[in-house]
Short mmCIF file of C-alpha atoms and ligand atoms in Angstrom, two decimals:
data_model
loop_
_atom_site.label_atom_id
_atom_site.label_comp_id
_atom_site.label_asym_id
_atom_site.label_seq_id
_atom_site.Cartn_x
_atom_site.Cartn_y
_atom_site.Cartn_z
CA MET U 1 -37.80 19.65 64.38
CA GLU U 2 -37.70 16.18 65.99
CA PRO U 3 -41.03 14.45 67.41
CA MET U 4 -41.03 14.01 71.36
CA GLU U 5 -42.05 10.40 72.94
CA LEU U 6 -45.82 10.90 73.58
CA PRO U 7 -47.39 10.38 75.99
CA GLY U 8 -44.41 9.38 77.82
CA PRO U 9 -44.00 7.47 80.92
CA LYS U 10 -45.84 9.63 83.35
CA ALA U 11 -48.03 10.92 80.92
CA ARG U 12 -48.73 7.04 79.90
CA ALA U 13 -48.90 6.00 83.51
CA PHE U 14 -52.41 9.07 84.34
CA VAL U 15 -53.78 7.76 80.89
CA LYS U 16 -54.15 4.23 82.20
CA ARG U 17 -55.41 5.47 85.66
CA ASP U 18 -57.66 7.42 84.07
CA SER U 19 -58.84 4.48 82.26
CA SER U 20 -60.48 2.79 84.75
CA VAL U 21 -62.64 5.35 86.89
CA ILE U 22 -63.45 8.15 84.19
CA SER U 23 -66.37 8.17 82.60
CA PRO U 24 -65.52 6.44 78.86
CA SER U 25 -67.76 9.18 77.17
CA TYR U 26 -65.03 12.21 77.14
CA PRO U 27 -64.19 12.60 73.30
CA ARG U 28 -60.30 12.85 74.38
CA GLY U 29 -58.32 14.04 71.28
CA TYR U 30 -54.70 13.14 72.42
CA PRO U 31 -53.03 12.03 75.54
CA LEU U 32 -51.87 15.51 76.85
CA VAL U 33 -51.55 15.30 80.81
CA VAL U 34 -51.28 18.86 81.80
CA ASP U 35 -49.11 19.60 84.17
CA HIS U 36 -49.04 23.68 83.92
CA ALA U 37 -49.40 26.42 82.05
CA LYS U 38 -48.73 29.85 81.83
CA GLY U 39 -50.01 32.06 78.71
CA SER U 40 -49.52 29.98 75.57
CA GLU U 41 -47.81 27.87 76.35
CA VAL U 42 -48.58 24.13 78.41
CA TRP U 43 -45.79 21.52 80.01
CA ASP U 44 -46.97 17.92 80.33
CA VAL U 45 -46.39 16.05 83.50
CA ASP U 46 -43.13 14.81 81.78
CA GLY U 47 -42.02 18.54 81.34
CA ASN U 48 -42.55 18.50 77.03
CA ARG U 49 -43.21 21.92 76.65
CA PHE U 50 -46.24 23.35 73.90
CA LEU U 51 -47.36 25.60 72.48
CA ASP U 52 -51.38 26.30 72.61
CA PHE U 53 -53.14 26.85 69.55
CA MET U 54 -56.40 25.47 71.18
CA SER U 55 -57.04 27.48 74.09
CA GLY U 56 -59.04 24.63 76.28
CA ILE U 57 -61.51 24.36 73.13
CA ALA U 58 -61.66 28.66 72.90
CA VAL U 59 -61.63 28.81 76.53
CA THR U 60 -58.56 30.44 77.85
CA SER U 61 -59.03 34.12 76.58
CA THR U 62 -56.25 35.64 78.20
CA GLY U 63 -53.64 32.55 78.09
CA HIS U 64 -53.05 30.15 81.25
CA ALA U 65 -53.12 31.47 84.42
CA HIS U 66 -53.04 35.17 83.98
CA PRO U 67 -51.53 37.55 86.95
CA LYS U 68 -54.66 39.32 87.35
CA VAL U 69 -57.35 37.04 86.75
CA VAL U 70 -55.57 34.41 88.86
CA LYS U 71 -55.18 37.70 91.48
CA ALA U 72 -59.03 37.98 90.74
CA ILE U 73 -59.63 34.73 92.29
CA GLN U 74 -57.34 34.48 95.13
CA GLU U 75 -58.80 37.79 96.36
CA GLN U 76 -62.50 36.46 95.75
CA ALA U 77 -61.78 33.60 97.16
CA ALA U 78 -60.20 34.40 100.49
CA GLN U 79 -63.05 36.79 100.55
CA PHE U 80 -65.63 34.13 99.86
CA ILE U 81 -66.52 31.31 98.21
CA HIS U 82 -70.57 30.98 97.63
CA ILE U 83 -73.72 32.23 98.47
CA SER U 84 -75.74 30.63 95.88
CA SER U 85 -78.34 32.62 93.68
CA ASP U 86 -80.75 32.60 96.42
CA PHE U 87 -78.93 36.02 97.55
CA TYR U 88 -77.31 38.65 96.33
CA HIS U 89 -73.57 39.43 95.98
CA PRO U 90 -71.40 42.99 94.57
CA LYS U 91 -69.62 40.96 91.93
CA MET U 92 -72.80 38.87 90.33
CA ILE U 93 -74.48 42.23 90.03
CA GLU U 94 -71.04 44.26 88.20
CA LEU U 95 -70.70 41.91 85.60
CA ALA U 96 -74.49 41.77 84.59
CA GLU U 97 -73.88 45.70 84.30
CA LYS U 98 -70.57 44.96 82.88
CA LEU U 99 -72.37 42.65 80.60
CA ASN U 100 -75.36 45.20 79.69
CA GLU U 101 -72.84 48.00 78.70
CA VAL U 102 -71.24 45.43 75.68
CA ALA U 103 -74.34 43.45 75.01
CA PRO U 104 -75.17 43.71 70.95
CA PHE U 105 -78.35 44.97 71.40
CA ASP U 106 -79.32 49.05 72.20
CA GLU U 107 -82.08 47.53 74.61
CA ALA U 108 -81.49 47.02 78.38
CA ALA U 109 -79.72 43.33 78.83
CA VAL U 110 -80.88 41.19 81.65
CA THR U 111 -78.82 38.13 82.70
CA PHE U 112 -79.08 35.03 83.89
CA MET U 113 -76.30 33.34 85.54
CA THR U 114 -75.12 29.37 84.20
CA ASN U 115 -71.96 26.69 84.98
CA SER U 116 -71.67 25.81 81.53
CA GLY U 117 -72.46 26.41 77.65
CA THR U 118 -74.98 23.95 77.83
CA GLU U 119 -77.00 25.43 80.51
CA ALA U 120 -77.04 28.69 79.15
CA VAL U 121 -78.53 27.12 76.19
CA GLU U 122 -81.25 25.34 78.26
CA THR U 123 -81.96 29.41 79.52
CA ALA U 124 -82.59 30.00 76.50
CA ILE U 125 -84.59 27.64 75.36
CA LYS U 126 -86.98 28.00 78.68
CA LEU U 127 -87.16 31.75 78.22
CA ALA U 128 -87.97 31.66 74.72
CA ARG U 129 -90.87 29.11 75.43
CA TYR U 130 -91.66 31.68 78.68
CA HIS U 131 -92.02 35.13 77.40
CA THR U 132 -93.28 33.61 73.67
CA GLY U 133 -95.74 31.38 74.77
CA ARG U 134 -94.72 29.04 71.80
CA ALA U 135 -93.39 25.64 72.09
CA ASN U 136 -91.37 24.94 68.80
CA PHE U 137 -88.32 26.42 67.22
CA ILE U 138 -85.67 26.22 64.19
CA GLY U 139 -81.81 25.47 64.58
CA PHE U 140 -79.10 24.43 61.91
CA THR U 141 -77.15 21.49 60.95
CA GLY U 142 -73.46 21.21 61.85
CA ALA U 143 -74.69 22.87 65.21
CA PHE U 144 -73.26 22.27 68.29
CA HIS U 145 -75.07 23.86 71.47
CA GLY U 146 -74.05 21.78 74.00
CA ARG U 147 -75.22 18.17 75.17
CA THR U 148 -78.18 19.13 78.47
CA MET U 149 -81.41 16.97 76.52
CA GLY U 150 -82.87 20.34 75.30
CA ALA U 151 -79.30 22.34 73.59
CA VAL U 152 -78.71 18.36 72.04
CA THR U 153 -81.61 18.59 70.53
CA PHE U 154 -80.30 21.86 68.30
CA THR U 155 -76.79 20.17 68.64
CA ALA U 156 -76.83 19.10 64.78
CA SER U 157 -73.10 18.45 63.91
CA LYS U 158 -72.65 14.42 64.58
CA PRO U 159 -74.89 11.69 64.77
CA THR U 160 -72.99 10.60 67.83
CA TYR U 161 -74.67 13.40 69.99
CA HIS U 162 -78.26 11.49 69.24
CA ALA U 163 -77.41 8.30 69.04
CA GLY U 164 -78.83 6.12 72.09
CA PHE U 165 -80.76 9.56 73.84
CA TYR U 166 -83.77 9.14 71.77
CA PRO U 167 -86.57 10.79 72.40
CA LEU U 168 -84.70 14.59 72.54
CA MET U 169 -87.19 17.65 72.89
CA ASN U 170 -90.15 17.90 71.20
CA GLY U 171 -90.74 21.06 68.21
CA VAL U 172 -86.89 21.26 66.93
CA VAL U 173 -86.56 21.66 63.20
CA HIS U 174 -83.02 21.92 61.25
CA ALA U 175 -82.11 24.14 58.40
CA PRO U 176 -78.95 24.14 56.46
CA TYR U 177 -76.04 26.13 57.83
CA PRO U 178 -75.14 28.93 55.33
CA ASN U 179 -71.67 27.16 54.40
CA PRO U 180 -71.01 29.13 52.02
CA TYR U 181 -67.88 26.73 50.87
CA ARG U 182 -70.32 23.62 50.99
CA PRO U 183 -73.35 25.40 49.49
CA VAL U 184 -76.65 22.04 49.47
CA LEU U 185 -79.07 24.54 48.52
CA ASP U 186 -80.07 26.23 44.83
CA ARG U 187 -78.88 30.25 45.07
CA LYS U 188 -81.17 32.07 42.74
CA THR U 189 -79.39 34.40 40.82
CA GLY U 190 -78.21 37.56 42.45
CA GLU U 191 -79.48 35.74 45.85
CA ASP U 192 -76.49 36.05 48.76
CA TYR U 193 -76.40 31.90 49.57
CA GLY U 194 -77.64 33.76 53.15
CA GLU U 195 -80.32 34.73 51.70
CA THR U 196 -81.57 31.35 50.16
CA VAL U 197 -80.66 29.38 53.48
CA VAL U 198 -83.45 32.02 54.90
CA ARG U 199 -86.28 32.06 51.66
CA TYR U 200 -85.70 28.01 52.42
CA ILE U 201 -86.74 28.58 56.24
CA GLU U 202 -89.44 30.36 54.30
CA ASP U 203 -90.88 28.40 51.83
CA GLN U 204 -89.81 24.81 53.51
CA ILE U 205 -89.89 24.69 57.12
CA LEU U 206 -93.04 27.48 57.94
CA GLU U 207 -94.64 26.38 54.67
CA HIS U 208 -94.36 23.19 55.42
CA ILE U 209 -94.12 22.06 59.09
CA LEU U 210 -93.86 24.91 61.50
CA PRO U 211 -96.85 27.22 61.65
CA PRO U 212 -94.41 30.47 62.20
CA ASP U 213 -97.10 31.54 65.15
CA GLU U 214 -95.74 28.59 67.22
CA VAL U 215 -92.86 29.13 66.77
CA ALA U 216 -90.54 30.47 69.54
CA GLY U 217 -87.57 31.40 68.22
CA ILE U 218 -84.88 30.32 66.12
CA LEU U 219 -81.27 29.77 67.55
CA VAL U 220 -78.18 29.80 65.54
CA GLU U 221 -74.02 29.95 66.15
CA SER U 222 -73.31 33.45 64.69
CA ILE U 223 -69.83 32.28 63.44
CA GLN U 224 -70.79 28.30 63.99
CA GLY U 225 -68.28 26.43 65.73
CA GLU U 226 -67.83 22.71 66.37
CA GLY U 227 -68.81 21.94 62.91
CA GLY U 228 -66.39 23.60 61.34
CA TYR U 229 -65.57 27.28 62.17
CA ILE U 230 -68.36 28.47 59.28
CA VAL U 231 -67.98 32.31 58.61
CA PRO U 232 -72.35 32.79 57.12
CA PRO U 233 -72.53 35.11 54.28
CA GLU U 234 -72.79 39.01 54.85
CA GLY U 235 -77.28 38.52 53.71
CA PHE U 236 -77.32 35.94 56.02
CA TYR U 237 -78.52 37.56 59.53
CA PRO U 238 -80.35 40.68 57.86
CA ALA U 239 -82.48 38.60 55.94
CA LEU U 240 -82.77 36.40 59.12
CA ARG U 241 -83.62 38.89 61.25
CA LYS U 242 -86.33 40.28 59.12
CA LEU U 243 -88.53 37.23 58.99
CA CYS U 244 -87.84 36.85 62.96
CA ASP U 245 -89.49 40.36 62.89
CA GLU U 246 -92.22 39.68 60.31
CA HIS U 247 -93.36 36.19 62.83
CA ASP U 248 -92.63 37.83 66.17
CA ILE U 249 -89.78 35.57 66.74
CA LEU U 250 -87.05 35.68 68.52
CA LEU U 251 -83.28 35.80 67.11
CA MET U 252 -81.48 33.68 69.29
CA VAL U 253 -77.20 34.35 69.28
CA ASP U 254 -75.16 31.54 70.65
CA GLU U 255 -71.70 33.65 71.27
CA ILE U 256 -70.64 30.48 73.55
CA GLN U 257 -67.52 29.83 71.30
CA CYS U 258 -67.47 33.53 68.79
CA GLY U 259 -67.64 35.82 71.35
CA MET U 260 -65.89 37.37 73.98
CA GLY U 261 -63.99 39.34 71.28
CA ARG U 262 -62.40 36.22 70.18
CA THR U 263 -63.27 37.42 66.73
CA GLY U 264 -61.73 40.70 67.35
CA LYS U 265 -65.53 42.56 68.04
CA TRP U 266 -67.48 41.56 71.44
CA TRP U 267 -69.43 39.47 70.03
CA GLY U 268 -69.26 37.64 66.15
CA ILE U 269 -73.27 39.24 65.38
CA GLU U 270 -71.53 42.24 65.12
CA HIS U 271 -69.86 41.40 62.35
CA PHE U 272 -73.46 41.38 60.65
CA GLY U 273 -75.07 44.69 61.77
CA VAL U 274 -77.75 42.91 63.20
CA GLU U 275 -78.89 42.95 67.04
CA PRO U 276 -80.22 39.97 68.35
CA ASP U 277 -82.85 38.83 71.58
CA VAL U 278 -81.10 36.58 73.46
CA VAL U 279 -77.61 35.90 73.43
CA THR U 280 -75.63 32.59 75.24
CA VAL U 281 -72.19 32.55 76.04
CA ALA U 282 -70.00 30.91 78.09
CA LYS U 283 -66.27 29.44 77.73
CA GLY U 284 -63.74 32.62 77.38
CA ILE U 285 -66.20 34.77 79.41
CA ALA U 286 -63.87 33.86 82.86
CA SER U 287 -60.95 32.23 80.72
CA GLY U 288 -61.07 28.81 82.05
CA MET U 289 -63.35 29.26 85.47
CA PRO U 290 -66.81 27.77 84.81
CA LEU U 291 -69.38 30.56 84.04
CA GLY U 292 -71.99 31.16 81.61
CA ALA U 293 -74.62 33.40 80.94
CA CYS U 294 -77.63 34.13 79.06
CA LEU U 295 -78.45 37.65 78.32
CA ALA U 296 -81.66 39.03 76.73
CA ARG U 297 -83.38 42.00 75.92
CA GLN U 298 -84.61 43.73 79.12
CA SER U 299 -88.54 43.39 77.68
CA VAL U 300 -87.73 39.32 77.20
CA MET U 301 -86.24 38.27 79.93
CA ASP U 302 -89.68 38.91 82.19
CA TRP U 303 -90.25 36.17 83.57
CA GLU U 304 -91.72 35.73 87.32
CA ARG U 305 -89.73 35.09 90.48
CA GLY U 306 -88.89 31.29 90.90
CA ALA U 307 -89.64 30.13 87.55
CA HIS U 308 -86.07 29.62 86.60
CA GLY U 309 -82.85 29.25 88.68
CA ASN U 310 -79.47 27.28 89.89
CA THR U 311 -76.93 26.74 92.46
CA PHE U 312 -74.16 28.03 91.86
CA GLY U 313 -74.90 30.27 88.90
CA GLY U 314 -73.20 33.31 88.89
CA ASN U 315 -70.73 32.45 91.67
CA PRO U 316 -68.30 35.30 93.14
CA ILE U 317 -65.36 33.42 91.99
CA ALA U 318 -65.97 32.89 88.58
CA CYS U 319 -67.57 36.39 88.08
CA ALA U 320 -64.48 38.03 89.96
CA ALA U 321 -62.26 35.67 87.28
CA ALA U 322 -65.11 37.30 84.18
CA LEU U 323 -64.37 41.12 85.43
CA ALA U 324 -60.62 40.10 85.14
CA THR U 325 -60.83 38.90 81.61
CA MET U 326 -63.58 41.42 80.04
CA ASP U 327 -61.34 44.21 81.67
CA LEU U 328 -57.99 42.71 79.90
CA ILE U 329 -60.19 41.73 77.17
CA GLN U 330 -61.37 45.82 76.45
CA ASN U 331 -58.17 46.86 77.15
CA GLY U 332 -56.30 45.25 74.21
CA TYR U 333 -56.85 41.65 73.87
CA MET U 334 -59.72 42.05 71.98
CA ALA U 335 -57.50 44.36 69.57
CA ASN U 336 -54.97 41.59 69.69
CA ALA U 337 -57.15 39.15 68.35
CA ALA U 338 -58.62 41.46 64.92
CA GLU U 339 -54.71 42.10 64.08
CA VAL U 340 -53.02 39.14 65.28
CA GLY U 341 -55.88 36.95 63.61
CA GLN U 342 -55.77 38.92 60.36
CA TYR U 343 -51.30 38.70 60.61
CA THR U 344 -52.45 34.37 60.87
CA LEU U 345 -55.15 34.33 58.01
CA ASP U 346 -53.09 35.45 55.84
CA ALA U 347 -49.83 33.28 56.86
CA LEU U 348 -52.22 30.42 56.49
CA GLU U 349 -53.09 31.81 53.09
CA GLU U 350 -49.43 31.81 52.29
CA ILE U 351 -49.21 28.41 53.76
CA LYS U 352 -52.33 27.41 50.87
CA ALA U 353 -50.73 28.00 48.01
CA ARG U 354 -47.64 25.83 49.34
CA HIS U 355 -50.31 22.84 50.00
CA PRO U 356 -53.08 21.54 47.64
CA SER U 357 -54.41 19.17 50.75
CA ILE U 358 -55.94 22.98 52.01
CA GLY U 359 -59.39 23.84 50.41
CA ASP U 360 -60.31 26.90 52.06
CA VAL U 361 -58.78 29.34 54.87
CA ARG U 362 -61.56 31.67 56.56
CA GLY U 363 -62.20 32.93 59.90
CA LYS U 364 -62.91 36.00 61.91
CA GLY U 365 -60.17 37.05 64.09
CA LEU U 366 -58.79 35.07 66.33
CA MET U 367 -61.41 32.08 65.40
CA ILE U 368 -59.81 30.47 61.70
CA GLY U 369 -60.74 27.31 61.07
CA VAL U 370 -58.47 25.40 58.04
CA GLU U 371 -60.42 22.89 55.99
CA PHE U 372 -58.56 19.75 54.41
CA VAL U 373 -59.61 18.33 51.40
CA LEU U 374 -58.27 15.20 49.30
CA ASP U 375 -58.76 17.47 46.30
CA ARG U 376 -59.89 21.02 45.87
CA LYS U 377 -62.23 20.19 42.91
CA THR U 378 -64.71 17.64 44.45
CA LYS U 379 -63.88 18.86 47.95
CA GLU U 380 -63.79 15.70 49.51
CA PRO U 381 -63.25 16.19 53.53
CA ALA U 382 -59.46 14.88 54.09
CA LYS U 383 -60.31 13.19 57.20
CA ASP U 384 -58.10 11.10 57.80
CA LEU U 385 -54.72 13.58 56.96
CA CYS U 386 -56.26 16.25 59.57
CA GLN U 387 -56.20 13.54 62.19
CA ARG U 388 -52.92 12.80 61.26
CA VAL U 389 -51.96 16.96 60.92
CA THR U 390 -53.24 16.90 64.41
CA ASP U 391 -50.96 14.06 65.95
CA LEU U 392 -48.00 15.08 64.32
CA SER U 393 -48.15 18.58 65.29
CA PHE U 394 -48.54 17.14 69.15
CA GLU U 395 -46.06 15.34 68.79
CA ARG U 396 -43.33 18.10 67.81
CA GLY U 397 -44.92 20.38 70.53
CA LEU U 398 -47.99 22.25 68.96
CA LEU U 399 -51.88 21.63 70.57
CA THR U 400 -54.77 22.03 67.86
CA LEU U 401 -58.05 20.76 67.42
CA SER U 402 -60.20 19.47 64.79
CA CYS U 403 -63.84 20.47 63.63
CA GLY U 404 -65.85 19.59 61.46
CA LYS U 405 -65.20 16.85 59.05
CA SER U 406 -61.62 18.02 58.46
CA VAL U 407 -61.61 21.31 59.92
CA MET U 408 -58.85 22.49 62.31
CA ARG U 409 -59.55 25.39 63.98
CA ILE U 410 -56.91 27.77 64.94
CA ALA U 411 -58.01 29.15 68.17
CA PRO U 412 -55.49 30.29 70.43
CA ALA U 413 -55.54 32.94 73.84
CA LEU U 414 -56.40 36.48 72.31
CA ASN U 415 -53.36 37.81 73.73
CA ILE U 416 -50.64 35.27 71.53
CA LYS U 417 -47.86 36.87 70.24
CA THR U 418 -47.06 37.35 66.42
CA ALA U 419 -43.72 35.47 67.30
CA GLU U 420 -46.26 32.44 68.82
CA ILE U 421 -47.75 32.18 65.48
CA ASP U 422 -45.10 31.66 63.62
CA GLU U 423 -43.66 29.33 65.82
CA GLY U 424 -46.61 27.26 65.57
CA LEU U 425 -47.25 27.72 62.30
CA GLN U 426 -44.05 26.08 61.15
CA ILE U 427 -44.45 23.16 62.67
CA PHE U 428 -48.29 23.33 61.37
CA GLU U 429 -46.94 23.27 58.29
CA GLU U 430 -43.98 21.05 58.84
CA ALA U 431 -47.14 18.42 60.05
CA ILE U 432 -49.42 19.38 56.52
CA THR U 433 -45.83 18.47 54.98
CA LEU U 434 -45.52 15.25 56.48
CA ALA U 435 -49.12 14.30 56.52
CA GLU U 436 -49.26 15.49 52.78
CA LYS U 437 -46.20 12.79 51.90
CA GLU U 438 -47.83 9.86 54.12
CA SER U 439 -51.16 10.43 51.92
CA ARG U 440 -49.22 11.15 48.79
CA LEU U 441 -51.01 14.30 47.99
C1 PLP W 501 -71.06 27.38 69.91
C2 PLP W 501 -71.44 26.46 71.53
N1 PLP W 501 -72.64 26.66 72.30
C3 PLP W 501 -72.47 25.59 73.36
C4 PLP W 501 -71.59 24.75 73.85
C5 PLP W 501 -71.76 24.19 74.99
O1 PLP W 501 -71.02 24.33 76.07
P1 PLP W 501 -70.69 23.60 77.29
O2 PLP W 501 -70.08 23.11 76.97
O3 PLP W 501 -69.73 24.81 78.56
O4 PLP W 501 -71.69 23.14 77.85
C6 PLP W 501 -70.09 25.20 73.19
C7 PLP W 501 -69.31 24.19 73.85
O5 PLP W 501 -68.46 23.60 72.76
C8 PLP W 501 -69.92 25.75 72.01
O6 PLP W 501 -69.01 25.76 71.21
#
C-alpha cells in the first residue's frame, strides 16, 4: 500500500496551533488530527481514512459514535446535564445496580463514581486506608495506575512519570510484576512464576520492609496494560489472594484497561478464578464519555457520609452512555471480543512465524500484545523498530499504539469485524516487513 502524505496541510496547521496553546506534557503518539469517526474507522481533517486498532487507548469499546450510545447521550442531554453527586438521579443508581450485577465477587458491590481512571484509583487508595486503618501498600513494577499524586506513586512503568514530582505518596513498595516472557526472579523447581513473585512479596517485602499488619492493600492490574500487555501466570492470583487473606490485606484490582469485556469476560481477573475486594474501572465503561468507578465489597465500602465525594462523579450523560455501552457489551460485543480476539491471536502467531523481530504474541480477547525484539534468544527489546512499525502503519492508514519497551498493543473496539482485522493486519505486516528491512533484520 502506498503511504499517505502525513500530516496533511490542515493537520499540520492544527499541530502548529496546538503547540503554542496546549500543555507540552501530553505524550502524543503521532500527528493524527481527527475530524470524525465511526465504528472502527477514523478520518482526519485532511480527509484521510484510518482503521483503528487502538480505540483511543482502549476506550471506545463499542466503536466510535455507536448509534445506541449517541442516542442515549442525546436523550439524557436534552433531559438534564448535571445535578452533582450531592443529589440523586436514576441513571447513576441504575448504573451502580448494573455494576453490582456483574461485579467479580459474590458479595454485594457498592460503587463510587469518578471522572477518570486515576480518580478511581485515588478512591481505592483512600478507601483501603479508611477501611483498614493501615497506611501501606504493595504495587508492581511496570504498573500504570494514573498520574494524580497517589496513583502515580503506584505507577512504575517509566521513570518519566515520577521525574520532577517527588516526594510522592508515602508507604508504597513495589514487587516485580509476574512477566512470564521476562522473569527477573529465580523460580524454585515445580513453582509457577506467579507463585515465585508472591513468595518474593512474603520473603522480601513482608519480611524486611513492611509489617504485614500495617499493609492496607495490594494494588495490581489484572492483566498489565501500559507496562506491556502482560498476562500473568495461572498461579499468581490464587497465591496472592491467599497471602491477602492470611494478613487481612485488601486485594485491589485495577481493571481500567483490561475490564469491561475487553478480554472476552467482564473482568480480567475472571480469567484467574479469584475474587478481589476492590475494583477500579474507567476507559471502556462509557464508550469514550469520561467516567470511572471504584467498586468494593459492601463490607469494605463502609466510609461515613462526607468522607469522600466529587462534583462531576456519576454525571448523567456519562451514566447514560455507560448503561448503553454495558448493554451492547453484554449482548454480543464481549462474545465478539473473545471470538475475534482468538482469530487475531492465531493470525498474529502466523505473522510471527514469518518475522524474526516478533519475540512474543500474547493476550486475552481483544487485549493483545506483540513484543518486538532484536534477537529472539537474547530478547533485547527492539524499541526503535517498534516505533518505526507504528509510524509506517500510520502512514498506511492503521492506528496503533505501543506500550512497554517494544510492545504493540492491539486494542480495537470490541465489535470489530474479522474483515477489519484482516485489513489492519495486512498493513501491520507490511509495516513490519519494511521496518525489518530498514534495520536489516
Ligand atoms: C490500568 C490503568 N489504570 C489507570 C489508568 C489511568 O486512567 P486515566 O488516564 O483515565 O486517569 C490507566 C490509563 O491508561 C490504566 O491503563
